Short mmCIF file of C-alpha atoms in Angstrom, two decimals:
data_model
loop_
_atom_site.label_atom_id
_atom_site.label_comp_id
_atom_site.label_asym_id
_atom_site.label_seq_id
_atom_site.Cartn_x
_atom_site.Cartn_y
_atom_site.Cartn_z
CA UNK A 1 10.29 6.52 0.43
CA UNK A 2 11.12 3.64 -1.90
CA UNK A 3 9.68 3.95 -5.67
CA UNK A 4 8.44 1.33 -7.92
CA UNK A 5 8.63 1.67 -11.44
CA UNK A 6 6.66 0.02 -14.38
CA UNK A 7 8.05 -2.73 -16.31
CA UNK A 8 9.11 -0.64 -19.47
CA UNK A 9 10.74 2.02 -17.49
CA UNK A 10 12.95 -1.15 -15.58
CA UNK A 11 14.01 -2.78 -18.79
CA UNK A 12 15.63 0.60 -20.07
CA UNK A 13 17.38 0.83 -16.94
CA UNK A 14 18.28 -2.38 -16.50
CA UNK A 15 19.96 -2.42 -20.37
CA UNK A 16 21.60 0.93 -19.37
CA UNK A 17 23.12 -0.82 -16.70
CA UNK A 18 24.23 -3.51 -18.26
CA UNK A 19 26.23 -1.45 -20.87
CA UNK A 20 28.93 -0.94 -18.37
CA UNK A 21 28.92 -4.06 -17.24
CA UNK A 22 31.08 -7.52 -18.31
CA UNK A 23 28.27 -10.15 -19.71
CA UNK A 24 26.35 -11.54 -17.51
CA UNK A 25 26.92 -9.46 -14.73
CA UNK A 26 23.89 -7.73 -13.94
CA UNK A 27 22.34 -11.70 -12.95
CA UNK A 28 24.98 -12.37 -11.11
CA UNK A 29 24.52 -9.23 -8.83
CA UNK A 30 21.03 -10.38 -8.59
CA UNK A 31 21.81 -13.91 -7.85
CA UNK A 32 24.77 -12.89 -4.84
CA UNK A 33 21.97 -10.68 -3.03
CA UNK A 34 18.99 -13.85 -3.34
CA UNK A 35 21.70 -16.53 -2.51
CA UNK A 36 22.53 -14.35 0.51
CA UNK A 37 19.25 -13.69 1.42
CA UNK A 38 18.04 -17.59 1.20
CA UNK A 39 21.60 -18.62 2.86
CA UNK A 40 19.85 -16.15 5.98
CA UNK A 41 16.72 -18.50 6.13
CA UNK A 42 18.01 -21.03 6.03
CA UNK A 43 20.38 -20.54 8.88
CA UNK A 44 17.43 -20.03 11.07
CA UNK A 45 15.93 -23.03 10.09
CA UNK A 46 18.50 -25.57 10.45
CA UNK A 47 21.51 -24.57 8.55
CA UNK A 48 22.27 -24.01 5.09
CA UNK A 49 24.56 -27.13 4.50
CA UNK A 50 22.43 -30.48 4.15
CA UNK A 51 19.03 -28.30 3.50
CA UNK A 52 17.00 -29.61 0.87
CA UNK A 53 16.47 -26.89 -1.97
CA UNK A 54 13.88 -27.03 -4.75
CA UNK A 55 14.63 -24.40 -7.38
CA UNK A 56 11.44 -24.05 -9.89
CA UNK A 57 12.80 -22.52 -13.08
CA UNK A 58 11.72 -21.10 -16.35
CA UNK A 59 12.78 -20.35 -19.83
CA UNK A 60 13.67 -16.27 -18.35
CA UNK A 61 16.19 -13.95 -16.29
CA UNK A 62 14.06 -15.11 -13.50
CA UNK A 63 15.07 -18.78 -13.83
CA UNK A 64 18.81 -17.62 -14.43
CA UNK A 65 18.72 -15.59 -11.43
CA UNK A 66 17.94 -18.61 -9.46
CA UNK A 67 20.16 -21.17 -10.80
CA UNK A 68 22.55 -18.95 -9.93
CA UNK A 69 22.03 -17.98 -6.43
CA UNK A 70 21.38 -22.63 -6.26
CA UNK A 71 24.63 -22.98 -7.05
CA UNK A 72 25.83 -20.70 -4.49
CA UNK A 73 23.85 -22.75 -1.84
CA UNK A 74 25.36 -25.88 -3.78
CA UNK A 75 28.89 -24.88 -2.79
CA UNK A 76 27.65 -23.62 0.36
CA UNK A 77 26.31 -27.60 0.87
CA UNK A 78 22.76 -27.73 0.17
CA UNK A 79 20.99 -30.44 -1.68
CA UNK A 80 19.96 -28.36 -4.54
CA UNK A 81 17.34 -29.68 -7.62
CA UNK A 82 16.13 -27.61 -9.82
CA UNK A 83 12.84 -28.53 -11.59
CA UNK A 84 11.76 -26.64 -15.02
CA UNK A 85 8.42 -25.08 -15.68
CA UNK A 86 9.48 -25.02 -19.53
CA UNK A 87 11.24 -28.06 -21.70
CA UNK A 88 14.80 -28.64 -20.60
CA UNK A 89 16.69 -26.63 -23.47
CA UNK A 90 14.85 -23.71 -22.44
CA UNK A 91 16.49 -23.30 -19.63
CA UNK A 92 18.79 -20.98 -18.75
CA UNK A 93 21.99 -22.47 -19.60
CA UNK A 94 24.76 -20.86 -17.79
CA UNK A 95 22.76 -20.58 -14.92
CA UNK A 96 22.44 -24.77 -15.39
CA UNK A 97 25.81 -25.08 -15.96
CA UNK A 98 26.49 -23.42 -13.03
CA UNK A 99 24.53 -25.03 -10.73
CA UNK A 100 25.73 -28.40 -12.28
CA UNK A 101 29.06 -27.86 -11.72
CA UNK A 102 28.09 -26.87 -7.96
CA UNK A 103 26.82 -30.31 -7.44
CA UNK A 104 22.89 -29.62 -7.85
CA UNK A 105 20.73 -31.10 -10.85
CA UNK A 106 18.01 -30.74 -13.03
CA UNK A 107 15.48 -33.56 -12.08
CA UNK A 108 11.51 -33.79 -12.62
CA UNK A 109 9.18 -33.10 -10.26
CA UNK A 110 8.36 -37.01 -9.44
CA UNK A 111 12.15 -36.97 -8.66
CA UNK A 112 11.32 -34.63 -5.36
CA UNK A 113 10.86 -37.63 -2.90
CA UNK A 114 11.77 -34.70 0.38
CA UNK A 115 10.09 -31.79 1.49
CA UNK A 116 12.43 -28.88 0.77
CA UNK A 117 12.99 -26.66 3.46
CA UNK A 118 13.22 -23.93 0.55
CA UNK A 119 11.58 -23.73 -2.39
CA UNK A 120 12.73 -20.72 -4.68
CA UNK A 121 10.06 -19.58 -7.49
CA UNK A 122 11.51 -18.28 -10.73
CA UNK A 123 9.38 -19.42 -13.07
CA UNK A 124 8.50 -16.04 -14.21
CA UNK A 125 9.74 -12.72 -14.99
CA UNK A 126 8.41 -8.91 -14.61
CA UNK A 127 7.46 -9.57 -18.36
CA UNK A 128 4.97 -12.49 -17.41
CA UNK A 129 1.66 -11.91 -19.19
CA UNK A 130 -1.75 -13.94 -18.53
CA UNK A 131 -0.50 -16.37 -15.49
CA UNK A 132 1.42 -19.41 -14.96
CA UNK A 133 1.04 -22.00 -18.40
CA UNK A 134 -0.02 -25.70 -17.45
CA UNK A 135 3.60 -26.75 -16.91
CA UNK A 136 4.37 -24.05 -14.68
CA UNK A 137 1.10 -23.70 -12.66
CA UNK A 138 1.68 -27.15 -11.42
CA UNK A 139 4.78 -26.25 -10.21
CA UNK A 140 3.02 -23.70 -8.48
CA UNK A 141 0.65 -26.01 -6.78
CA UNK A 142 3.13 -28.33 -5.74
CA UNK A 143 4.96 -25.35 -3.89
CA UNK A 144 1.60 -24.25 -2.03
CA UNK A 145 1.57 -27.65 -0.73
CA UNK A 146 4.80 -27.99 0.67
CA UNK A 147 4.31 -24.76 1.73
CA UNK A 148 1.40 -25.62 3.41
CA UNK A 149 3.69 -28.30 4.92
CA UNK A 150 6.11 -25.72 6.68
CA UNK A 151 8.29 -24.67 3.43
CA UNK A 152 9.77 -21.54 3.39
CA UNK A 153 8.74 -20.03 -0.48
CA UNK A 154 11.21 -17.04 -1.57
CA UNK A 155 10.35 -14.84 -5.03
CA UNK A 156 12.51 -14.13 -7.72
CA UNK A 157 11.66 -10.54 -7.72
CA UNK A 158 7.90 -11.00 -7.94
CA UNK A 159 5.76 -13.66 -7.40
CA UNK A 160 5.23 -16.02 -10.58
CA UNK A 161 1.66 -15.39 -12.16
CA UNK A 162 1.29 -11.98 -10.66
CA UNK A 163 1.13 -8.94 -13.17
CA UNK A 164 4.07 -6.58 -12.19
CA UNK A 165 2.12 -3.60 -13.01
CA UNK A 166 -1.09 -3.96 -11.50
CA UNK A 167 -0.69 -6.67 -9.30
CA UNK A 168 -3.54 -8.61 -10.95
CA UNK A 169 -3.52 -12.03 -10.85
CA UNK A 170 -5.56 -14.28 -13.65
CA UNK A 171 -5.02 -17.59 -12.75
CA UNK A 172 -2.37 -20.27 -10.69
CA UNK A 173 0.02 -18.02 -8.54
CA UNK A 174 3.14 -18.40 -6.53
CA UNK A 175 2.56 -17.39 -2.90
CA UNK A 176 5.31 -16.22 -1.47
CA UNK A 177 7.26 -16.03 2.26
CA UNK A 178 9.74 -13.47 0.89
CA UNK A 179 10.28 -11.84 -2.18
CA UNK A 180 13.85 -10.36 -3.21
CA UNK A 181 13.26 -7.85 -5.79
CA UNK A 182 16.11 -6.79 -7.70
CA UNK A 183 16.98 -2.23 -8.37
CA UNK A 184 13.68 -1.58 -7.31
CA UNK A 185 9.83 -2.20 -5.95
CA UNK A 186 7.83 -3.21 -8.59
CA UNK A 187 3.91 -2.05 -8.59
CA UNK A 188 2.33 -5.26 -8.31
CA UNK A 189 4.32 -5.93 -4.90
CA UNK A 190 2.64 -3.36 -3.21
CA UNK A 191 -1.07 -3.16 -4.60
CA UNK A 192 -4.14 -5.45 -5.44
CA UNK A 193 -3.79 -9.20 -5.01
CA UNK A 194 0.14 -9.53 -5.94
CA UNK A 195 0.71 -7.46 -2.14
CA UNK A 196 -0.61 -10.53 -0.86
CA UNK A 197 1.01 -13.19 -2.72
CA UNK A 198 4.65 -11.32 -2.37
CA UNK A 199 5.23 -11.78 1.79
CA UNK A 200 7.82 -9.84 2.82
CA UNK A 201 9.46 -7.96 0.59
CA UNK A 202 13.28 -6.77 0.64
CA UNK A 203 14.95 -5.32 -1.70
CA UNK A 204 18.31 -5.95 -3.64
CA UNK A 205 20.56 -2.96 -4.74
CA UNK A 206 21.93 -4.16 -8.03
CA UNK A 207 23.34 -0.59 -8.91
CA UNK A 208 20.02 0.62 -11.14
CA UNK A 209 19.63 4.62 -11.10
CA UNK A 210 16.48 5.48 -12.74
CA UNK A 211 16.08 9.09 -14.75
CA UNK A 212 12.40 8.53 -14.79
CA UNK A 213 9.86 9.56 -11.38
CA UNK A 214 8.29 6.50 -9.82
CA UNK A 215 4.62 5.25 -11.00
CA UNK A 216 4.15 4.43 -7.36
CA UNK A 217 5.67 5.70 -3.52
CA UNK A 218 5.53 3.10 -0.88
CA UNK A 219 4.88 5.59 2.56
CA UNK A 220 7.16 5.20 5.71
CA UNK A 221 7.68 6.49 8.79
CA UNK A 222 10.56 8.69 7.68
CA UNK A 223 8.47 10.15 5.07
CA UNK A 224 5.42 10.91 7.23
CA UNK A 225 7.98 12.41 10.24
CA UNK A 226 9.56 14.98 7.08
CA UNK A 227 6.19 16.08 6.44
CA UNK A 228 4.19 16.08 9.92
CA UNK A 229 3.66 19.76 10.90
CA UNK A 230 4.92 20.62 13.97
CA UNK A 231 4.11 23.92 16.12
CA UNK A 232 6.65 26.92 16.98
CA UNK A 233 7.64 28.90 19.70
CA UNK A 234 5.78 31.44 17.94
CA UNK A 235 2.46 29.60 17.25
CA UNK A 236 -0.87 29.89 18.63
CA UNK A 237 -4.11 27.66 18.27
CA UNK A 238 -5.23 29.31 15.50
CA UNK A 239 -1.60 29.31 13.14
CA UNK A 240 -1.42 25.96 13.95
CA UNK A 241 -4.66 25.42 11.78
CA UNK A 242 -8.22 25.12 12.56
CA UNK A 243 -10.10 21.91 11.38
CA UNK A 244 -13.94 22.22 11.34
CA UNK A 245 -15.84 18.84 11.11
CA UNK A 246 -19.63 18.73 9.71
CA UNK A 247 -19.94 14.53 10.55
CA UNK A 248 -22.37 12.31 12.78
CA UNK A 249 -25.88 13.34 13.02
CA UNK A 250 -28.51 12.46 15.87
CA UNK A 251 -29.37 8.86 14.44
CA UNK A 252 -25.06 8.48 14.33
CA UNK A 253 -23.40 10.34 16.88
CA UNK A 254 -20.57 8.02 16.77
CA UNK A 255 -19.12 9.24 13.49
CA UNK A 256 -18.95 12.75 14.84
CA UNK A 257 -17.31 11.32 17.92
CA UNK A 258 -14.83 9.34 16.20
CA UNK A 259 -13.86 12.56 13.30
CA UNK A 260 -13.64 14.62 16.09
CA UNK A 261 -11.00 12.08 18.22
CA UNK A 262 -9.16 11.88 14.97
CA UNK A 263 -8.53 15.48 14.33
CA UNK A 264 -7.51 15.93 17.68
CA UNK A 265 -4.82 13.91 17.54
CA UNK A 266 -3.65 15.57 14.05
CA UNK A 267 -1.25 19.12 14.49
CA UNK A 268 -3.99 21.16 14.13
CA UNK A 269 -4.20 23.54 16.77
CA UNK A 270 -8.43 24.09 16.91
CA UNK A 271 -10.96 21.84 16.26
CA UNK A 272 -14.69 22.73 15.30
CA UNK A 273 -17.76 20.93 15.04
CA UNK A 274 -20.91 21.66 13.18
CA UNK A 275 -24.05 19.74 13.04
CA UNK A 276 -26.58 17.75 15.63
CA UNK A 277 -24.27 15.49 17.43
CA UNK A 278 -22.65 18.49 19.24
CA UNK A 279 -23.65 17.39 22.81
CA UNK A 280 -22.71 14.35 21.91
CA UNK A 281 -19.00 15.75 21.23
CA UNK A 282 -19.09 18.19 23.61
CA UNK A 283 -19.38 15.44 26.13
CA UNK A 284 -16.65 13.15 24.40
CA UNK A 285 -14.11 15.84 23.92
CA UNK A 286 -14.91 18.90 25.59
CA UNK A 287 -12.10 21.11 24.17
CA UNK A 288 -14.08 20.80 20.23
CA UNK A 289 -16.06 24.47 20.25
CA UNK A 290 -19.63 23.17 18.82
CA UNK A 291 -22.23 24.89 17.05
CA UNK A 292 -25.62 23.83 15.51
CA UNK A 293 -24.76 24.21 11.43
CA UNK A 294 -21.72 24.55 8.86
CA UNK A 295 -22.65 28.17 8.72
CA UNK A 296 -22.43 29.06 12.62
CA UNK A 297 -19.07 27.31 12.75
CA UNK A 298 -16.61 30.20 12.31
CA UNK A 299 -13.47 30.39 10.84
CA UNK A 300 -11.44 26.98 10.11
CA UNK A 301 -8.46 26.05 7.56
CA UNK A 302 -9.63 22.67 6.15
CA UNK A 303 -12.92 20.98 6.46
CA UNK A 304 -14.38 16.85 6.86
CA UNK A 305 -17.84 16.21 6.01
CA UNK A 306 -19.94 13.63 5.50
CA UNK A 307 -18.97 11.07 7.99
CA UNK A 308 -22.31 9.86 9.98
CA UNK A 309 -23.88 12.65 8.38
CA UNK A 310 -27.26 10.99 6.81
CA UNK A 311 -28.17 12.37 3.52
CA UNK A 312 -31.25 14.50 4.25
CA UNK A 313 -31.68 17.92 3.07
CA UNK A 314 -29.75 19.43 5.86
CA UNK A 315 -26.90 17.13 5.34
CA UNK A 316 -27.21 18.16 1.89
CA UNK A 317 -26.87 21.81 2.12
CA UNK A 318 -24.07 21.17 4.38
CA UNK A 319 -22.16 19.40 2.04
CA UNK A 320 -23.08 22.14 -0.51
CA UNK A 321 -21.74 25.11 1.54
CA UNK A 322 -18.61 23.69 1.59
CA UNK A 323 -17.92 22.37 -1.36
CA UNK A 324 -18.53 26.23 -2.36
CA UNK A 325 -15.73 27.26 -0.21
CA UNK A 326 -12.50 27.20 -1.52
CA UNK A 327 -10.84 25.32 1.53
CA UNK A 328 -9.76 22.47 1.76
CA UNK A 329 -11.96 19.55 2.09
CA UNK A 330 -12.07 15.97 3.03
CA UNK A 331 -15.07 14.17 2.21
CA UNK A 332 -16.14 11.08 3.21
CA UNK A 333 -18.92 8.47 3.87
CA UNK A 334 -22.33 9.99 2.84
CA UNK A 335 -20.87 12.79 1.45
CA UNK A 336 -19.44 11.11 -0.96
CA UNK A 337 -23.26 9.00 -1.84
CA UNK A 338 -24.59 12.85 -1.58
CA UNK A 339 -22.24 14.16 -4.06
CA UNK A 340 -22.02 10.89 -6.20
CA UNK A 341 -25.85 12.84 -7.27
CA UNK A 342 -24.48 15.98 -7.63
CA UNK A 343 -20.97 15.39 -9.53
CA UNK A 344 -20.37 19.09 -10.67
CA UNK A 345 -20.48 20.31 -7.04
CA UNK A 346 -17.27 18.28 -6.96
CA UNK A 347 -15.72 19.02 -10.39
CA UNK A 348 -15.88 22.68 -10.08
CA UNK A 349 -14.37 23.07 -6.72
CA UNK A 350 -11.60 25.64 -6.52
CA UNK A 351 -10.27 24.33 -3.68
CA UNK A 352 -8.39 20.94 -2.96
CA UNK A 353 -10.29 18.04 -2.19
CA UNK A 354 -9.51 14.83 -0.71
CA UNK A 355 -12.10 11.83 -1.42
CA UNK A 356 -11.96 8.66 0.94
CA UNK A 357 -13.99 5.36 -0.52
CA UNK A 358 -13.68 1.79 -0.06
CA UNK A 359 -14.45 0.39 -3.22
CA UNK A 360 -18.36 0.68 -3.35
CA UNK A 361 -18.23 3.97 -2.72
CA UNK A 362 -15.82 4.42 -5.24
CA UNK A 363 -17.81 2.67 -8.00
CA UNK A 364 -20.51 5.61 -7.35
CA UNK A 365 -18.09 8.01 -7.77
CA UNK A 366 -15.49 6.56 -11.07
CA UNK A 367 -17.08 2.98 -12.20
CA UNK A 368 -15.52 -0.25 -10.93
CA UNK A 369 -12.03 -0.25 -9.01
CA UNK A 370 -11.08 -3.69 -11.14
CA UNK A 371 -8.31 -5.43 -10.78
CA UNK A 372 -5.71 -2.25 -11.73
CA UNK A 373 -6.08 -0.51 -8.01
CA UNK A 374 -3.58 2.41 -9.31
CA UNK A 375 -4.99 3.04 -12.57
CA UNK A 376 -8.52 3.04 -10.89
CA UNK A 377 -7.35 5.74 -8.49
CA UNK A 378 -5.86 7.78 -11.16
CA UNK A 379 -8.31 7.69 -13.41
CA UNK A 380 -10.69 9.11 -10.87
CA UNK A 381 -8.33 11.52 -9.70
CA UNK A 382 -8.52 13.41 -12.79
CA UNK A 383 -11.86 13.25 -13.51
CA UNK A 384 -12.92 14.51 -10.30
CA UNK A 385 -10.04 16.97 -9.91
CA UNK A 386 -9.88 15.30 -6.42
CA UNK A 387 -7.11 13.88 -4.28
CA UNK A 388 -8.48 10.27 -4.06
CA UNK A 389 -7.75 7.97 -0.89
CA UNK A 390 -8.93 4.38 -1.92
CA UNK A 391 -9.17 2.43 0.90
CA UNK A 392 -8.32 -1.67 1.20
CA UNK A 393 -5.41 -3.23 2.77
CA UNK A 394 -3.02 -1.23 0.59
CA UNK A 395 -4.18 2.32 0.75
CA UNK A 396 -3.36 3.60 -2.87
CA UNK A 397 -3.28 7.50 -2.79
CA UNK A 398 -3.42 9.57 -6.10
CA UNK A 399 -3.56 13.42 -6.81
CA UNK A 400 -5.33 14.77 -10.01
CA UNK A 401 -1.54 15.67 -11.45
CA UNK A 402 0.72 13.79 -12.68
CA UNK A 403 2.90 13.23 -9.35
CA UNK A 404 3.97 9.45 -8.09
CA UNK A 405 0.84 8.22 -6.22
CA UNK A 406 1.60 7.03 -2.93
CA UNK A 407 0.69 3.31 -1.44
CA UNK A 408 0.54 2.65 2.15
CA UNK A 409 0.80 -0.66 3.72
CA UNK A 410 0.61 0.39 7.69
CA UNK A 411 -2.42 -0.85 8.51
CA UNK A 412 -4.24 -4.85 8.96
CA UNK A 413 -6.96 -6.06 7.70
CA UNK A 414 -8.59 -6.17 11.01
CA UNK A 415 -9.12 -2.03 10.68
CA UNK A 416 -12.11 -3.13 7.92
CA UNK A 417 -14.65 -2.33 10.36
CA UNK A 418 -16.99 0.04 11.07
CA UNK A 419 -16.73 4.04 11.99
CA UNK A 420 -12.44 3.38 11.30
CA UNK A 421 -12.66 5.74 8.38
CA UNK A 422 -14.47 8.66 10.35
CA UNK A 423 -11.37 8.40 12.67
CA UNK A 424 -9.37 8.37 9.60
CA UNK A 425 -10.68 11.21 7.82
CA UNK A 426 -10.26 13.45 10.97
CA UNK A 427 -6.93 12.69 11.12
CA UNK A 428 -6.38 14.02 7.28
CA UNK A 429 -8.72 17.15 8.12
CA UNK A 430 -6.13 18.05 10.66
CA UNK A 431 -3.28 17.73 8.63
CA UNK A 432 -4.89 19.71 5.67
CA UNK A 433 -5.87 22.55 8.12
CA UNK A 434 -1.72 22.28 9.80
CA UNK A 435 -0.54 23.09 6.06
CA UNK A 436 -0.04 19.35 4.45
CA UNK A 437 -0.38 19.13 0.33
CA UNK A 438 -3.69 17.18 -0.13
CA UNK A 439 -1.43 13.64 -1.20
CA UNK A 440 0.89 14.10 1.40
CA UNK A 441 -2.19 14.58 3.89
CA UNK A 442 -4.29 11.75 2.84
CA UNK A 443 -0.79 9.64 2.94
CA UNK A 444 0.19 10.77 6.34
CA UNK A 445 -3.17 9.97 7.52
CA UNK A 446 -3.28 6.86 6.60
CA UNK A 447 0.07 5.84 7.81
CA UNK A 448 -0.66 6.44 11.44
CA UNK A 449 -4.14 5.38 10.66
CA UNK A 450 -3.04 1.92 9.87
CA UNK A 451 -0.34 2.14 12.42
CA UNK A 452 -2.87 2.85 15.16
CA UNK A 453 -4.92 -0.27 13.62
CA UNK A 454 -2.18 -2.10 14.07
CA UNK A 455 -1.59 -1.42 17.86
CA UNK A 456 -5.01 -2.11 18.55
CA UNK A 457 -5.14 -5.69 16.79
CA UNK A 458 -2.26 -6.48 19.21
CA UNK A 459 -4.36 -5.75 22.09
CA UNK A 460 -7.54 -7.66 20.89
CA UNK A 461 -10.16 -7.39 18.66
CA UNK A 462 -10.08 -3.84 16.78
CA UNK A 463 -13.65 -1.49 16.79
CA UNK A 464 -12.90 2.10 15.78
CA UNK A 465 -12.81 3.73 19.64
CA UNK A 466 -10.28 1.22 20.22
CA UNK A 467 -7.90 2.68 17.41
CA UNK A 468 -8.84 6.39 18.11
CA UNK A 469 -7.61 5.14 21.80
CA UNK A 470 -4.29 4.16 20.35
CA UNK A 471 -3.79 7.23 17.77
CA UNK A 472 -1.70 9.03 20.04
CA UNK A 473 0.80 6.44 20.41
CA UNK A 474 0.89 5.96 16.79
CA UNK A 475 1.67 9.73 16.42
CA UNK A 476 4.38 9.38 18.92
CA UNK A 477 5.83 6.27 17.28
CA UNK A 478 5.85 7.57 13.79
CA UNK A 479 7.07 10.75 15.00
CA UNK A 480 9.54 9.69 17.08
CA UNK A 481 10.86 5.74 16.03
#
């Protein structure tokens, strides 16, 4: 997995860095790997040499960093023009010089008279507070426009006017093609609205090594295929974990349909299902053993509730008996409005619990998400004592400890529909009852999750039964890619 840090903890590795390095030559790293990296657009757009550049530059590293890498394009033969968010004699001067001496120039915006093919944003820094200043947030419009035209926008390591560690933004913001961050992933590329304003994001080694954990985990493939449980030659149905699922109910037999689907294509090796939908299920997936109530179920490893399930008094005292076990639990969906009444049935649990809500659900639960997605997740996390999954485009996944939370960016928007999270939470009951951590679970989950929403919004429209359909080829491809 790749980490992102918070701003503090980069600028003490970034000076640490540059203790052993000549002056100067921690930017120039920087610049080499952006100038490369724009140089590779370019050439599949036309060619770098005789490609109109617009650098837009501020008083920071940021602006240095791409005067830099413009006067590698200069030499390269690119029309290069810089324009400056911030009076001229704040700007960086050896990056100027630089690209002076290159053949590019510092001109005013007026003085762009063609569309640049390229238009490279370092108007800001990591240390950017409060957005883009006049100067610089019409700089910012005039790159959405030409963007909007068919210009290719690259990021000096994040997205000017985004917050690095939140991804917040508060006013006029770069959107961004590409970004090239520099060591490291910073939050705000990965969470709230500064995922969306980043593009693409690639990273560029610059020779940082961090002492400090990451604030954040981005989830891929290769993590989820390290952790996936996966059977022996000495396993049975029952050591490979047995999932029981309390979801759905007469009114919504769906949700117990879809749970069900989902833990079956998790490694658990026995699924159960409790509650009034069981003909439904039986029909749907006849190898699920049924039975009438949470207490006739038998024997399981993990258990998901509350998918479908209504909130009546028996879907009450289902939630209640097993919250009072000390399994494992995922709960979901109307569990979580039934125990968003009932908060110490939660905060006493024993066992491990996984929460799953979109962001009303969540305010129930911990207050407002706001515009700090991570922090939101954390703080609920320990005051629950709950593994919480919040759900959006960027899945942000934090324990109640003090581990790196994990983010995962697998899925499409398209998967905001409903019954996807009963699939979803199946899937993470499975994993729970094959032997997963309750993180590592809920991150899992969600990475084949989105995968499978993914698949399915290549084949049309997505509705949950067709991304249960495609779970099992998003199992094989993360497993097996």
């Amino acid at each position: 997995m790749t980490g992102a840090w918070p701003v503090k903890t980069i600028r003490a590795t970034e000076h640490e860095a540059m203790a052993g390095l000549p002056p100067g030559g921690l930017m120039r790293r920087a610049a080499a790997g952006l100038a490369r990296r724009c140089a590779s657009l370019l050439a599949g757009s036309g060619g770098v040499y005789g490609a109109p550049v617009v650098l837009l530059v501020g008083g920071g590293d940021n602006g240095g960093d791409a005067l830099y890498a413009g006067a590698t394009l200069a030499r390269r033969g690119a029309v290069v023009r810089a324009v400056a968010g911030v009076q001229d004699e704040r700007v960086h001067r050896a990056g100027l010089a630089a690209l002076t001496a290159a053949g590019g120039r510092l001109v005013e915006l007026c003085d762009v008279r063609t569309r640049p093919a390229l238009i490279v944003d370092g108007l800001l820094g990591i240390g950017g507070r409060g957005g883009l200043r006049p100067d610089g947030a019409r700089l910012a419009d005039a790159a959405e426009s030409w963007r909007a035209e068919g210009s290719l926008v690259v990021a000096v390591d994040l997205p000017s006017g985004v917050e690095s560690d939140t991804g917040e933004v508060t006013g006029v913001a770069v959107t961004a093609d590409l970004t090239v961050a520099f060591g490291s992933y910073k939050v705000g590329l990965l969470v709230g609205e500064g995922a969306q304003r980043a593009g693409l994001v690639e990273l560029v080694d610059i020779g940082l090594n961090f002492a400090e954990p990451p604030a954040l985990r981005l989830v891929t493939a290769e993590a989820v295929r390290g952790w996936w449980p996966h059977p022996g030659p000495n396993d049975d149905k029952y050591t490979r974990g047995v999932v029981g699922l309390a979801s759905g109910s007469e009114q919504y037999p769906g949700a117990a349909i879809l749970s069900t689907g989902g833990a079956l294509s998790g490694p658990a090796g026995y699924v159960r299902y409790a509650g009034a939908a069981r003909e439904a299920v039986r029909f749907a997936h006849p190898e699920v053993v049924c039975s009438p109530t949470v207490a006739d179920a038998g024997r399981v490893q993990a258990w998901v509730v509350g998918s479908g399930l209504g909130t009546d008094d028996d879907a009450v005292e289902a939630v209640r008996r097993i919250l009072a076990t000390d399994l494992p639990v995922v709960l979901d969906a109307d569990g979580l409005t039934i125990v968003s009444q009932r908060m110490d049935w939660l905060r006493e649990r024993e066992g491990p619990t996984v929460v799953t809500p979109h962001d009303r659900e969540f305010a129930r639960l911990a207050g407002e998400v706001g515009p700090d997605r991570l922090a939101a997740a954390r703080r609920a996390a320990r005051d629950l004592g709950a593994t919480v999954l919040l759900k959006g485009n960027r899945t942000v996944i934090a324990g109640p400890d003090d581990a790196p939370a994990f983010v995962v960016a697998a899925g499409v928007p398209e998967l905001a529909t409903a019954g996807t999270g009963d699939v979803l939470s199946g899937v993470i009951g499975s994993l729970l009852a094959g032997g997963l951590p309750p993180a590592e679970a809920a991150a899992a989950g969600a990475f084949v999750h989105g995968t499978a929403g993914r698949l399915a919004a290549e084949a049309g429209p997505v509705v949950a039964s067709r991304v249960l359909a495609r779970l099992p080829d998003a199992v094989r491809r993360v497993l097996r890619d």
